[in-house]
PDB file of C-alpha atoms in Angstrom:
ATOM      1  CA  UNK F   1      17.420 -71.376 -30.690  1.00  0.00           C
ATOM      2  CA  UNK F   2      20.660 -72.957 -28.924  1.00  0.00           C
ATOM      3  CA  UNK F   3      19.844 -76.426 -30.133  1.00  0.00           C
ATOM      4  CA  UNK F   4      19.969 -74.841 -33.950  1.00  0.00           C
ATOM      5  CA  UNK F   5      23.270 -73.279 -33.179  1.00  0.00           C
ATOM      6  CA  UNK F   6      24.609 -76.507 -32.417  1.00  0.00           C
ATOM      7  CA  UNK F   7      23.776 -78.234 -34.812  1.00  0.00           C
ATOM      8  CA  UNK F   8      24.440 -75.766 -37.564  1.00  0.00           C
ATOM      9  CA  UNK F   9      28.202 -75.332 -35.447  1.00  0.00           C
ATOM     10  CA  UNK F  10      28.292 -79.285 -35.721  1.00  0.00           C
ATOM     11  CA  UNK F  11      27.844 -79.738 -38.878  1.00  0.00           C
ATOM     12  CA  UNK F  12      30.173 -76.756 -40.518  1.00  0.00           C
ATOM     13  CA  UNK F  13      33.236 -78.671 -38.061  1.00  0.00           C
ATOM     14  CA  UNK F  14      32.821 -81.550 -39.783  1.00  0.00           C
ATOM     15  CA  UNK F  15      32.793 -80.409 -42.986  1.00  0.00           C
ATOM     16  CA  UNK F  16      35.516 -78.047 -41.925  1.00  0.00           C
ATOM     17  CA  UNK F  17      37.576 -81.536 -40.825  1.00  0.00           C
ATOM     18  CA  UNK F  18      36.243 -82.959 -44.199  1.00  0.00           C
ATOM     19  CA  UNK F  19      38.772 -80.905 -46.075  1.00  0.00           C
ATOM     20  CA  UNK F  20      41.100 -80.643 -43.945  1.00  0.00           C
ATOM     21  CA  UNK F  21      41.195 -84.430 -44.329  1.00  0.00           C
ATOM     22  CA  UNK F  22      41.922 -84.053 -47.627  1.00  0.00           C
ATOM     23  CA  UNK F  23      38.148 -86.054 -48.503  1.00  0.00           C
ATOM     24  CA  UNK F  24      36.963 -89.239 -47.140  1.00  0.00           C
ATOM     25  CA  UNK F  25      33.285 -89.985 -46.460  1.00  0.00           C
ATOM     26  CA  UNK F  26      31.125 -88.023 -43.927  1.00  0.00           C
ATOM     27  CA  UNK F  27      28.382 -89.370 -42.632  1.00  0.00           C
ATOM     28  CA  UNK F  28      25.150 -87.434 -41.140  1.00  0.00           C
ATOM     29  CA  UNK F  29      23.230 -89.530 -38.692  1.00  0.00           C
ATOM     30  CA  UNK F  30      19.566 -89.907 -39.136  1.00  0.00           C
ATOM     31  CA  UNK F  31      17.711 -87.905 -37.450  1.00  0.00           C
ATOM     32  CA  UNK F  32      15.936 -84.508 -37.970  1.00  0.00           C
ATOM     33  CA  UNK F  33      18.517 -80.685 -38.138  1.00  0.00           C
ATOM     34  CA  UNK F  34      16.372 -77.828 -37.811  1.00  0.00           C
ATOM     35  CA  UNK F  35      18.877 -75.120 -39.717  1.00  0.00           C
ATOM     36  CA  UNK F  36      17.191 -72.174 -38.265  1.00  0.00           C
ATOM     37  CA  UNK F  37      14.629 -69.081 -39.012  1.00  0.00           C
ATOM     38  CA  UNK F  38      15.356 -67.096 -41.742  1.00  0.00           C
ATOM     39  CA  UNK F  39      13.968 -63.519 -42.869  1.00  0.00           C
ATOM     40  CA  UNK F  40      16.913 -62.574 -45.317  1.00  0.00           C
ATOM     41  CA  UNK F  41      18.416 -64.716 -47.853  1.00  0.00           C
ATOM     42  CA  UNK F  42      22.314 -66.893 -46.666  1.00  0.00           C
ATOM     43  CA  UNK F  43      24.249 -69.243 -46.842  1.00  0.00           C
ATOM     44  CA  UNK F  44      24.174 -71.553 -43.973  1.00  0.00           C
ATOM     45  CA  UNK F  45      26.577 -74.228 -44.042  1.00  0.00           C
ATOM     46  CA  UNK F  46      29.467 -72.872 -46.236  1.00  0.00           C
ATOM     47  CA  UNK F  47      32.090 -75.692 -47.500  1.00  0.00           C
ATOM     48  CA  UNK F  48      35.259 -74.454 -49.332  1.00  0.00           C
ATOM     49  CA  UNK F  49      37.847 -76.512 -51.610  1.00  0.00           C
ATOM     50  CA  UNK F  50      36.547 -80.021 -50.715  1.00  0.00           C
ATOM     51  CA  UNK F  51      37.826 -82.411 -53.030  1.00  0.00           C
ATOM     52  CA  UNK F  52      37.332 -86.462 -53.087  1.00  0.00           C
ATOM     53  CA  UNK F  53      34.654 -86.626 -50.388  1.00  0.00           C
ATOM     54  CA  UNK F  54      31.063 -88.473 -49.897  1.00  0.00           C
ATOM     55  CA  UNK F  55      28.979 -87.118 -47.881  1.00  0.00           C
ATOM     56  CA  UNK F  56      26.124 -89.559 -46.900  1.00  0.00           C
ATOM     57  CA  UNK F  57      23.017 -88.335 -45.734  1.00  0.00           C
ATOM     58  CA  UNK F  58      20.355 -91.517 -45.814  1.00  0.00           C
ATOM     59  CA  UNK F  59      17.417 -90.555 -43.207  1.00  0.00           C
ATOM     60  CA  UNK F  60      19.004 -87.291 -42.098  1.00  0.00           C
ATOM     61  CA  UNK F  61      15.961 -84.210 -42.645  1.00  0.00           C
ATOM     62  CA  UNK F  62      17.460 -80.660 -43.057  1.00  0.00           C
ATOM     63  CA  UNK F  63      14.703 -78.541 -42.179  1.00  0.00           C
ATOM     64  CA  UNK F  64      14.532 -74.269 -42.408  1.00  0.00           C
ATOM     65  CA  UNK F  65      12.077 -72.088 -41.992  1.00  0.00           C
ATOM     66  CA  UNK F  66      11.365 -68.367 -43.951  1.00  0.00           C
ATOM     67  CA  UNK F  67       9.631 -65.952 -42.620  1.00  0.00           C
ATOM     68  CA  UNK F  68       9.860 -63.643 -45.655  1.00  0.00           C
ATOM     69  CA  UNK F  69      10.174 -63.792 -50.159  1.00  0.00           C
ATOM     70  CA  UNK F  70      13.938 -64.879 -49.702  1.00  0.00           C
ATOM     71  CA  UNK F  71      16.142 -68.238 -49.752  1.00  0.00           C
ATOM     72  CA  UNK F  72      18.233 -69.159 -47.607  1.00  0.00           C
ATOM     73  CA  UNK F  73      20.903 -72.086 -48.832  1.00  0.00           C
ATOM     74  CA  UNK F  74      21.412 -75.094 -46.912  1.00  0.00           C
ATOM     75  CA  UNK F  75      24.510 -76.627 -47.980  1.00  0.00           C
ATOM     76  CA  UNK F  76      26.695 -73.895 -50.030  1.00  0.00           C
ATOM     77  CA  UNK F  77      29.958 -75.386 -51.952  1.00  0.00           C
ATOM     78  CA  UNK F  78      32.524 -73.426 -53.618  1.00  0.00           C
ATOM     79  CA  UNK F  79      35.429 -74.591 -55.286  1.00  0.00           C
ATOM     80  CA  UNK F  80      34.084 -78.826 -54.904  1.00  0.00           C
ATOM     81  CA  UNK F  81      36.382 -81.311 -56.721  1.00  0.00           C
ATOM     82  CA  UNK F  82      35.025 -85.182 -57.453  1.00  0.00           C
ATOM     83  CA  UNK F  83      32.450 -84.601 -54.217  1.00  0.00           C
ATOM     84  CA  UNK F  84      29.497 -86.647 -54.203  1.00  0.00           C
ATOM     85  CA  UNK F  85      25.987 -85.789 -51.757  1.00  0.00           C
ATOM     86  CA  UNK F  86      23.842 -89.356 -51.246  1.00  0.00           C
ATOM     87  CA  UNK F  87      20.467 -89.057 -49.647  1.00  0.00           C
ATOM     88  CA  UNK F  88      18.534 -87.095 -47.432  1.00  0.00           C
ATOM     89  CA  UNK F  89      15.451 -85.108 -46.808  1.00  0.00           C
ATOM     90  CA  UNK F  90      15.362 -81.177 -47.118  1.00  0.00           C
ATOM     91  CA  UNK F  91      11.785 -79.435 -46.240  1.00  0.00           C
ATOM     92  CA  UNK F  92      11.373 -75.480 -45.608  1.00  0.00           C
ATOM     93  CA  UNK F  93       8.587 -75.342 -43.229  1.00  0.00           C
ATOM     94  CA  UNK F  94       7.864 -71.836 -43.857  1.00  0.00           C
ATOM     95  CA  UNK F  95       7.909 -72.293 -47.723  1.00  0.00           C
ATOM     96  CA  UNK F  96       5.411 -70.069 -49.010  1.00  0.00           C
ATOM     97  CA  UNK F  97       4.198 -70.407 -53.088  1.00  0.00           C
ATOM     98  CA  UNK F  98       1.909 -67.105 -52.688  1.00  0.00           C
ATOM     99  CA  UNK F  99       4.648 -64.744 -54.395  1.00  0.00           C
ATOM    100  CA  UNK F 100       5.353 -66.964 -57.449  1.00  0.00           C
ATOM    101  CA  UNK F 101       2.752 -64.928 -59.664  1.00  0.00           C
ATOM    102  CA  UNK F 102       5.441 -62.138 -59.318  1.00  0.00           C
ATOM    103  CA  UNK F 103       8.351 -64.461 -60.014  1.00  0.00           C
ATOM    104  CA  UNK F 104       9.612 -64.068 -56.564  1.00  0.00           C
ATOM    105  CA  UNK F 105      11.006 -66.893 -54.231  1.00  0.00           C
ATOM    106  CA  UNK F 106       9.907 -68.209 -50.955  1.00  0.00           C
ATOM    107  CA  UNK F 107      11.609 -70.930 -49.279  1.00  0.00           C
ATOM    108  CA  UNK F 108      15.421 -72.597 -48.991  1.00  0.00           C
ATOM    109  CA  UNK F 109      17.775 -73.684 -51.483  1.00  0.00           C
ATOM    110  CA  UNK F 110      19.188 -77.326 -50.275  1.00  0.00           C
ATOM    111  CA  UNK F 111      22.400 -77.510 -52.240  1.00  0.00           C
ATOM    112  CA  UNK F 112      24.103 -74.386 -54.120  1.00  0.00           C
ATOM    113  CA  UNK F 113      27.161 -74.554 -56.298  1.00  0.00           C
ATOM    114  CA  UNK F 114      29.408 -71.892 -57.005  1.00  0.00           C
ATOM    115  CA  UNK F 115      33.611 -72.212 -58.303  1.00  0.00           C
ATOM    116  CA  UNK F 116      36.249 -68.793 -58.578  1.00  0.00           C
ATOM    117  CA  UNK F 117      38.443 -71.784 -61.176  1.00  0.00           C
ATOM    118  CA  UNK F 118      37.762 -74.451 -63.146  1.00  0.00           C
ATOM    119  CA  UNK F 119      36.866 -77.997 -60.990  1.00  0.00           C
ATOM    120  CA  UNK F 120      34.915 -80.818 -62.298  1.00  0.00           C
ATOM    121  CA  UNK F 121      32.619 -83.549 -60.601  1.00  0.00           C
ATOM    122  CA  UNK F 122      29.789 -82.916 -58.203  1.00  0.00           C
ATOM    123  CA  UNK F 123      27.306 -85.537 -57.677  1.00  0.00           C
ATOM    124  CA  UNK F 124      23.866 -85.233 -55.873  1.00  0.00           C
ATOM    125  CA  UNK F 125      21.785 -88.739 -55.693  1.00  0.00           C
ATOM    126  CA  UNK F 126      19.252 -90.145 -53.382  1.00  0.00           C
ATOM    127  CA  UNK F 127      17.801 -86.729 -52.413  1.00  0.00           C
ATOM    128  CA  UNK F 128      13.884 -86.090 -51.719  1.00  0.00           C
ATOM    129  CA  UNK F 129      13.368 -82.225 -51.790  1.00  0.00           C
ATOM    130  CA  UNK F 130      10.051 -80.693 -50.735  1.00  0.00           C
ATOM    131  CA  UNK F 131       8.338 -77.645 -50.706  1.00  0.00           C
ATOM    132  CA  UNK F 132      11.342 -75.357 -51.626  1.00  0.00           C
ATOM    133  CA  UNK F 133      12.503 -73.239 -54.183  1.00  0.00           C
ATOM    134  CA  UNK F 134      15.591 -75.049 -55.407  1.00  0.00           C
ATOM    135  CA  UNK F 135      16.922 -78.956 -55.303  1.00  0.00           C
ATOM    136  CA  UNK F 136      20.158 -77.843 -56.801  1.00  0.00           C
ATOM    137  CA  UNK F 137      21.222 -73.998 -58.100  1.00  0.00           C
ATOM    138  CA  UNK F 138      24.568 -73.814 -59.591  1.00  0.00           C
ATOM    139  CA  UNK F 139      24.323 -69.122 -60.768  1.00  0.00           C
ATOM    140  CA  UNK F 140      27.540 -69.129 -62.289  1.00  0.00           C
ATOM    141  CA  UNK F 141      26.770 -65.373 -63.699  1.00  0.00           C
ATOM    142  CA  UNK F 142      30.374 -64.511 -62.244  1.00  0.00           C
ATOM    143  CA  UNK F 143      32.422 -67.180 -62.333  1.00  0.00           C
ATOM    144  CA  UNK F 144      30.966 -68.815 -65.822  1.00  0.00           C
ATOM    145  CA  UNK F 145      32.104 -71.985 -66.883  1.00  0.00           C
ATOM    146  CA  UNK F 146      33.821 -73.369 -63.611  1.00  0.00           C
ATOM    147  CA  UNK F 147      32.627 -76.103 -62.858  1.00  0.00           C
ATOM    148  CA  UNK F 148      31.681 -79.380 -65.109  1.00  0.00           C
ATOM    149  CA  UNK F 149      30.302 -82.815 -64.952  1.00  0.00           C
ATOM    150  CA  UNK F 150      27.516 -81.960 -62.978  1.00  0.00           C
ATOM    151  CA  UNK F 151      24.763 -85.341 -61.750  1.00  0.00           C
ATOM    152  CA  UNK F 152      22.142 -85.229 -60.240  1.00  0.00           C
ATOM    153  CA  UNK F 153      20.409 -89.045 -60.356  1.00  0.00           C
ATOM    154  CA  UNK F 154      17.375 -90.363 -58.620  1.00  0.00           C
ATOM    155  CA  UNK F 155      15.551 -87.522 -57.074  1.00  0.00           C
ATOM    156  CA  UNK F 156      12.350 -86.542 -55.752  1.00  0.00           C
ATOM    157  CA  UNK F 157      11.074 -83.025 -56.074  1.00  0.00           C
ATOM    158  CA  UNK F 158       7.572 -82.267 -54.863  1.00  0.00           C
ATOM    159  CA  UNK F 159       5.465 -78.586 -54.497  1.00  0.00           C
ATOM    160  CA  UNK F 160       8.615 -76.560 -55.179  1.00  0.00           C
ATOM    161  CA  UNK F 161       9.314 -73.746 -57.498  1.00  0.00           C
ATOM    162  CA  UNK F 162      12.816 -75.344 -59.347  1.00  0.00           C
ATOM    163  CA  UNK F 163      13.966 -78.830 -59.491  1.00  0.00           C
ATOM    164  CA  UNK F 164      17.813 -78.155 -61.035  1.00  0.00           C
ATOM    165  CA  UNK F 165      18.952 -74.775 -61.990  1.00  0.00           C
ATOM    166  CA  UNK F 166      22.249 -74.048 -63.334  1.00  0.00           C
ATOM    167  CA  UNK F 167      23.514 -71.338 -64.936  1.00  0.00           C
ATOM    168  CA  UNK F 168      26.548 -71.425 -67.613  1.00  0.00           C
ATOM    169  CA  UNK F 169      28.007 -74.315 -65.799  1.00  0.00           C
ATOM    170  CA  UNK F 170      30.266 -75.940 -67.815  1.00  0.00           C
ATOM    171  CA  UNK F 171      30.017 -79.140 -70.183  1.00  0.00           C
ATOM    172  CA  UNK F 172      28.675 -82.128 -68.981  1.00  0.00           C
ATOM    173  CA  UNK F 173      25.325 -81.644 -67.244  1.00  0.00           C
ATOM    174  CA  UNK F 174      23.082 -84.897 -66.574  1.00  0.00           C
ATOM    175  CA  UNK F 175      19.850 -85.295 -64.839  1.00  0.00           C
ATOM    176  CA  UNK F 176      19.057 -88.731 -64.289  1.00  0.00           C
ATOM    177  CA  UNK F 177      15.313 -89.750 -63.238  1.00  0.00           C
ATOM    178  CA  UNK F 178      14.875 -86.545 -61.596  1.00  0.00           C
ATOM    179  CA  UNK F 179      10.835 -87.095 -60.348  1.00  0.00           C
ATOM    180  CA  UNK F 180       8.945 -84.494 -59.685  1.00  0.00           C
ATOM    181  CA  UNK F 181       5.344 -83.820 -58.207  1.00  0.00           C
ATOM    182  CA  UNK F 182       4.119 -80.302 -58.818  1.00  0.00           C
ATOM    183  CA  UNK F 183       7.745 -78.554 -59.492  1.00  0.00           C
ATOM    184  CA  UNK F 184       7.046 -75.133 -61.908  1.00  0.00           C
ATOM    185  CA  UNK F 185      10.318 -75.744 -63.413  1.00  0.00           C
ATOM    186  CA  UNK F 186      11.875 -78.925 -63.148  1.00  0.00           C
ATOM    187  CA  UNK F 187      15.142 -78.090 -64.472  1.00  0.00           C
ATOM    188  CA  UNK F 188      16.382 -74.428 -66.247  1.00  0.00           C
ATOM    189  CA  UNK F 189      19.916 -74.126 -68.058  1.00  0.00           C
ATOM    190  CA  UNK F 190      21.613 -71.120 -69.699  1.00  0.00           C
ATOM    191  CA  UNK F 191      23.984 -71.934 -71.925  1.00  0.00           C
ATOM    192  CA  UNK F 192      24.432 -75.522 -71.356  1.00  0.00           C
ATOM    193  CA  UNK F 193      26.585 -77.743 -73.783  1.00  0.00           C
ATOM    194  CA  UNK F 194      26.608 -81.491 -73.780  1.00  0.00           C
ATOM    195  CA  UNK F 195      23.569 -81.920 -71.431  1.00  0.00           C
ATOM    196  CA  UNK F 196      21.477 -84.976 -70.580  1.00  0.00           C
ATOM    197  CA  UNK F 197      18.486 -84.693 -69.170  1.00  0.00           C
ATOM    198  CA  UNK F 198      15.503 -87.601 -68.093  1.00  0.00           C
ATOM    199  CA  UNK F 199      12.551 -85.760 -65.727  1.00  0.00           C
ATOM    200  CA  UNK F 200       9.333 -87.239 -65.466  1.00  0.00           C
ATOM    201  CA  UNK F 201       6.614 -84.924 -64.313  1.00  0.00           C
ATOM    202  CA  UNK F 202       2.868 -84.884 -62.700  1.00  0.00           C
ATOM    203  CA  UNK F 203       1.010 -81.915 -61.737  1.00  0.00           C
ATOM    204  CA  UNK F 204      -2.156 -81.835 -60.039  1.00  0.00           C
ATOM    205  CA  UNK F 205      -4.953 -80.092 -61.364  1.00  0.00           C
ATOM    206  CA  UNK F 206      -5.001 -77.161 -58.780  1.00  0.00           C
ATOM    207  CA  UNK F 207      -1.071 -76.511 -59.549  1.00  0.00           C
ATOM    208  CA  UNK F 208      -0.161 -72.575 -60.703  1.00  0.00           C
ATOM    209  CA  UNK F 209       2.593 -74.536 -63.433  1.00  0.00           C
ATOM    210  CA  UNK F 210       4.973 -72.110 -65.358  1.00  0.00           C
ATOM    211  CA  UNK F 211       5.400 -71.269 -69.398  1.00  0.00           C
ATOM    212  CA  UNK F 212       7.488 -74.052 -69.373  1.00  0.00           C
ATOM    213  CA  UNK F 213       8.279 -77.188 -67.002  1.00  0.00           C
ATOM    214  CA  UNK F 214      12.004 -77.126 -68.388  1.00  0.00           C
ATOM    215  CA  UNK F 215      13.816 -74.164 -69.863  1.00  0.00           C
ATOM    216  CA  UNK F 216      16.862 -73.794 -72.189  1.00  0.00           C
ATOM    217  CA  UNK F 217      18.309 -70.745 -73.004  1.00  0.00           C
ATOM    218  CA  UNK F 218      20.795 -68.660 -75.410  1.00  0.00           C
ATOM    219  CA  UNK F 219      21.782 -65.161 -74.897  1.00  0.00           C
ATOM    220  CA  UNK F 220      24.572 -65.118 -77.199  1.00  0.00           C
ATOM    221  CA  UNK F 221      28.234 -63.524 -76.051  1.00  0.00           C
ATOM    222  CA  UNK F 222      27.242 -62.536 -72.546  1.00  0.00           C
ATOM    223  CA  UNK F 223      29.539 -60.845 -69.876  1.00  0.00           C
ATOM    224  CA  UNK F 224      31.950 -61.752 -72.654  1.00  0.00           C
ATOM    225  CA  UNK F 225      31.517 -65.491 -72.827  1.00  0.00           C
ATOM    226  CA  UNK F 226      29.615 -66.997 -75.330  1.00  0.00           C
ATOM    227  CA  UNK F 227      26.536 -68.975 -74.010  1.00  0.00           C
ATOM    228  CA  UNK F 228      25.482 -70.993 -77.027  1.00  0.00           C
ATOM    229  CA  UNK F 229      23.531 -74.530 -76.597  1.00  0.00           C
ATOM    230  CA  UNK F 230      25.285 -77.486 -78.043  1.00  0.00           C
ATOM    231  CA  UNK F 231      24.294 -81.057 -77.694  1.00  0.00           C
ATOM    232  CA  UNK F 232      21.398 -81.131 -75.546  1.00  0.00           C
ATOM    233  CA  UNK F 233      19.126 -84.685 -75.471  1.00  0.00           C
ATOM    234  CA  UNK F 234      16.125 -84.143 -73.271  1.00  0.00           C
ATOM    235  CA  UNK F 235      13.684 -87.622 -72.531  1.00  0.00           C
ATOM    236  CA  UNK F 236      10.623 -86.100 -70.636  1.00  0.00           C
ATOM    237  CA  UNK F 237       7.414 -87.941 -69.106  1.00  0.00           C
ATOM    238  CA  UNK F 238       4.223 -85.763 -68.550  1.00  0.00           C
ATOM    239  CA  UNK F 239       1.127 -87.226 -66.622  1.00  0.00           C
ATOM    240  CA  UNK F 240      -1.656 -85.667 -64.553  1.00  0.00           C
ATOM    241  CA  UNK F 241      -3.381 -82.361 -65.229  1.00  0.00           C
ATOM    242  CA  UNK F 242      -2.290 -80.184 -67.747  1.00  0.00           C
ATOM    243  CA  UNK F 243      -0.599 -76.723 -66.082  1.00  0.00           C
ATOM    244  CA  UNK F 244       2.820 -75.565 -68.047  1.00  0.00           C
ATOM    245  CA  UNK F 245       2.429 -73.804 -71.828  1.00  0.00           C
ATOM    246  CA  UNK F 246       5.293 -75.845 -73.188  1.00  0.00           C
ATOM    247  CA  UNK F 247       6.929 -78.832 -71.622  1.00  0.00           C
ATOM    248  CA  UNK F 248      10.581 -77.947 -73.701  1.00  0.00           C
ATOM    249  CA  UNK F 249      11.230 -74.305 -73.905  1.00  0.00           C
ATOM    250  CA  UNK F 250      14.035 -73.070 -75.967  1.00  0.00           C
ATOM    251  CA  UNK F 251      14.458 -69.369 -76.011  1.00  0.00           C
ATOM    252  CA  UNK F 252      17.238 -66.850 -76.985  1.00  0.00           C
ATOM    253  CA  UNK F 253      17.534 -63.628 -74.780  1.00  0.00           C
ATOM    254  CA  UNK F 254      19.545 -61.480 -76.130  1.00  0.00           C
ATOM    255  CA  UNK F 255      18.520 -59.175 -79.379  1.00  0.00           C
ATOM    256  CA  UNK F 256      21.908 -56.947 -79.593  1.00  0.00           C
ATOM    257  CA  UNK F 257      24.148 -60.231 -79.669  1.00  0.00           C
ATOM    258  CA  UNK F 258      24.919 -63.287 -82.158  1.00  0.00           C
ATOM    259  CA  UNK F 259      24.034 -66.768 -80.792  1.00  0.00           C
ATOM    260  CA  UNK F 260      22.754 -69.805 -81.768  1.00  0.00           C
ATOM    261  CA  UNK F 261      21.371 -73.594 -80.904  1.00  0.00           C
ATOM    262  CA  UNK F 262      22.521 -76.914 -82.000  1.00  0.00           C
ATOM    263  CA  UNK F 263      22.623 -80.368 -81.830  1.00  0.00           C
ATOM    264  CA  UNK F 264      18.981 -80.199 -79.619  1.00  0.00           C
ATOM    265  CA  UNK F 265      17.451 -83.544 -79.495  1.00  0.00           C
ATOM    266  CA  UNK F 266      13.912 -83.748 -77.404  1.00  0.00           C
ATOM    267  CA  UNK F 267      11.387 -86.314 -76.604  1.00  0.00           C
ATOM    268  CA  UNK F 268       8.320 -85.646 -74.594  1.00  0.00           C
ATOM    269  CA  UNK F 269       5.700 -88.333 -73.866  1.00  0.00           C
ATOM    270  CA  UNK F 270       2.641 -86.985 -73.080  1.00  0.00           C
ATOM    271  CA  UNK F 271      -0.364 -89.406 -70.696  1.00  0.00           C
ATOM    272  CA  UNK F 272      -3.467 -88.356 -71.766  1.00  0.00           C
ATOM    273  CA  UNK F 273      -3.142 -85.178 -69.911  1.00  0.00           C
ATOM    274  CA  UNK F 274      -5.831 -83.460 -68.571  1.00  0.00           C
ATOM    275  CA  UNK F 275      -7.017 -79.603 -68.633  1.00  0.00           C
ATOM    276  CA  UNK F 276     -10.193 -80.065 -66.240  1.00  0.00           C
ATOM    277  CA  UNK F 277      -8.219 -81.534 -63.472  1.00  0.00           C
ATOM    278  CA  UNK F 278      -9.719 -85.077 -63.697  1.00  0.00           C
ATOM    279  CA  UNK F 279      -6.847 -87.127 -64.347  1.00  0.00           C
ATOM    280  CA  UNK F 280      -6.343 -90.758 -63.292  1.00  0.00           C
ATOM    281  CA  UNK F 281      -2.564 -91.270 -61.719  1.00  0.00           C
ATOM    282  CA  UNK F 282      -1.759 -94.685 -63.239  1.00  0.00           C
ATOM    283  CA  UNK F 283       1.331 -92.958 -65.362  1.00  0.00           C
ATOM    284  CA  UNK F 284       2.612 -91.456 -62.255  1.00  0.00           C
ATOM    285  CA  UNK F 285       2.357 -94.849 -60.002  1.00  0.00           C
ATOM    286  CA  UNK F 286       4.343 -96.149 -63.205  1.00  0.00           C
ATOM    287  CA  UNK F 287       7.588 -94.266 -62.242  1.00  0.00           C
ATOM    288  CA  UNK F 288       7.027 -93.933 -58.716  1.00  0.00           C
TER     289      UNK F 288
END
């Protein structure tokens, strides 16, 4: 218990110095950072108004572990500005899948995004996220449309509920190779505009999957901004045993409000996918 409250101490200081710097590059040893038990959902690590920074991360693990249906949030930035996160490991040892038939959520969130104005520019490379509910959450519900040009390149994702989830973030979303391994939705978007994204996917045959691996959705004017979908391209690769309904899920929410999609482009590759579980893994050693 001391050790974690050094470490967590240790690591808000130097992001604390980080902005106070004005930016520069932080860099987290390897090594393993046990964040701490967790029976109600937080924010552990809470960076404010960093702008121009790196924050590199290569062979560091960030480890938390629930103890109840709730998620905790690793790294939590609000207000970023041109920040990018490269590498790392994030694992929630207590992560527990047993609730998702209830669309509940059991385990940490490793990176979560949040802006009160508009910034632009957060970049999150190099990760390898496992067993977890979220890679990346960016809920704007209350502060929509704050924050833009959103990456997140060469990821790993394995046995977690979410891969990318952002909610009416503003234009400019890409997701480049995100891979994931067993991930019930590897990226979900409300009211994205001028989104890339490239996922490639295999589920084993055992895997509870979702009604769709990624989801796109419309709910018209909500909270008073609009939320239509403009300009999304989405390159998907599918191998392994056959567990989602739909791969590409477009939806519209909202029945009491005007709304509308455009300018959708999708392309889904499919490898010989299996529904009794006896798959050979020779498209997933392709992009592994």
């Amino acid at each position: 218990f001391p050790v974690t409250i050094v470490i967590c101490l240790a690591l808000q200081n130097a992001f604390n110095a980080l902005v106070l710097n004005g930016g520069g590059e932080l860099i987290i040893p390897p090594g393993t950072y046990y964040l701490g038990s967790f029976s109600t959902s937080s924010n552990i690590i809470t960076i404010t108004n960093l702008e121009k920074a790196k924050i590199s991360a290569h062979g560091a693990v960030f480890v938390v572990n629930t103890t109840a249906a709730v998620t905790p949030f690793a790294f939590y930035f609000v207000d970023p500005q041109d920040v990018v996160w490269d590498g790392g490991e994030f694992y929630d040892s207590g992560f527990n899948p047993s609730v998702w038939a209830v669309h509940s959520r059991w385990g940490m969130g490793a990176i979560r995004l949040d802006a009160t104005e508009q910034h632009s520019g957060f970049t999150v490379q190099n990760v390898y996220a496992h067993e977890l509910t979220y890679l990346l959450v960016a809920d704007l519900r209350s502060n929509k449309r704050t924050i833009r040009d959103i990456v997140v390149r060469d990821c790993r994702v394995t046995n977690s509920y979410y891969g990318v989830d952002v909610i009416y973030v503003g234009d400019n979303l890409k997701v480049d190779n995100l891979r994931c391994i067993n991930v019930r939705r590897t990226v979900i978007g409300y009211g994205l505009r001028n989104c890339d994204l490239d996922v490639k996917l295999y589920c084993d045959s055992g895997f509870i999957g979702s009604n769709a691996a990624i989801s796109i959705a419309e709910e018209g004017t909500y909270g008073g901004i609009n939320s239509e979908v403009r300009n999304i391209r989405v390159k998907m690769n599918v191998s392994g045993y056959e567990c989602h309904t739909s791969y590409v899920h477009l939806y519209f929410q909202q029945a009491d409000s005007v709304g509308g999609m455009s300018g959708v482009d999708i392309d889904v590759k499919v490898n010989d996918l299996d529904s009794t579980g006896k798959s050979v893994l020779c498209a997933y050693r392709d992009w592994e």
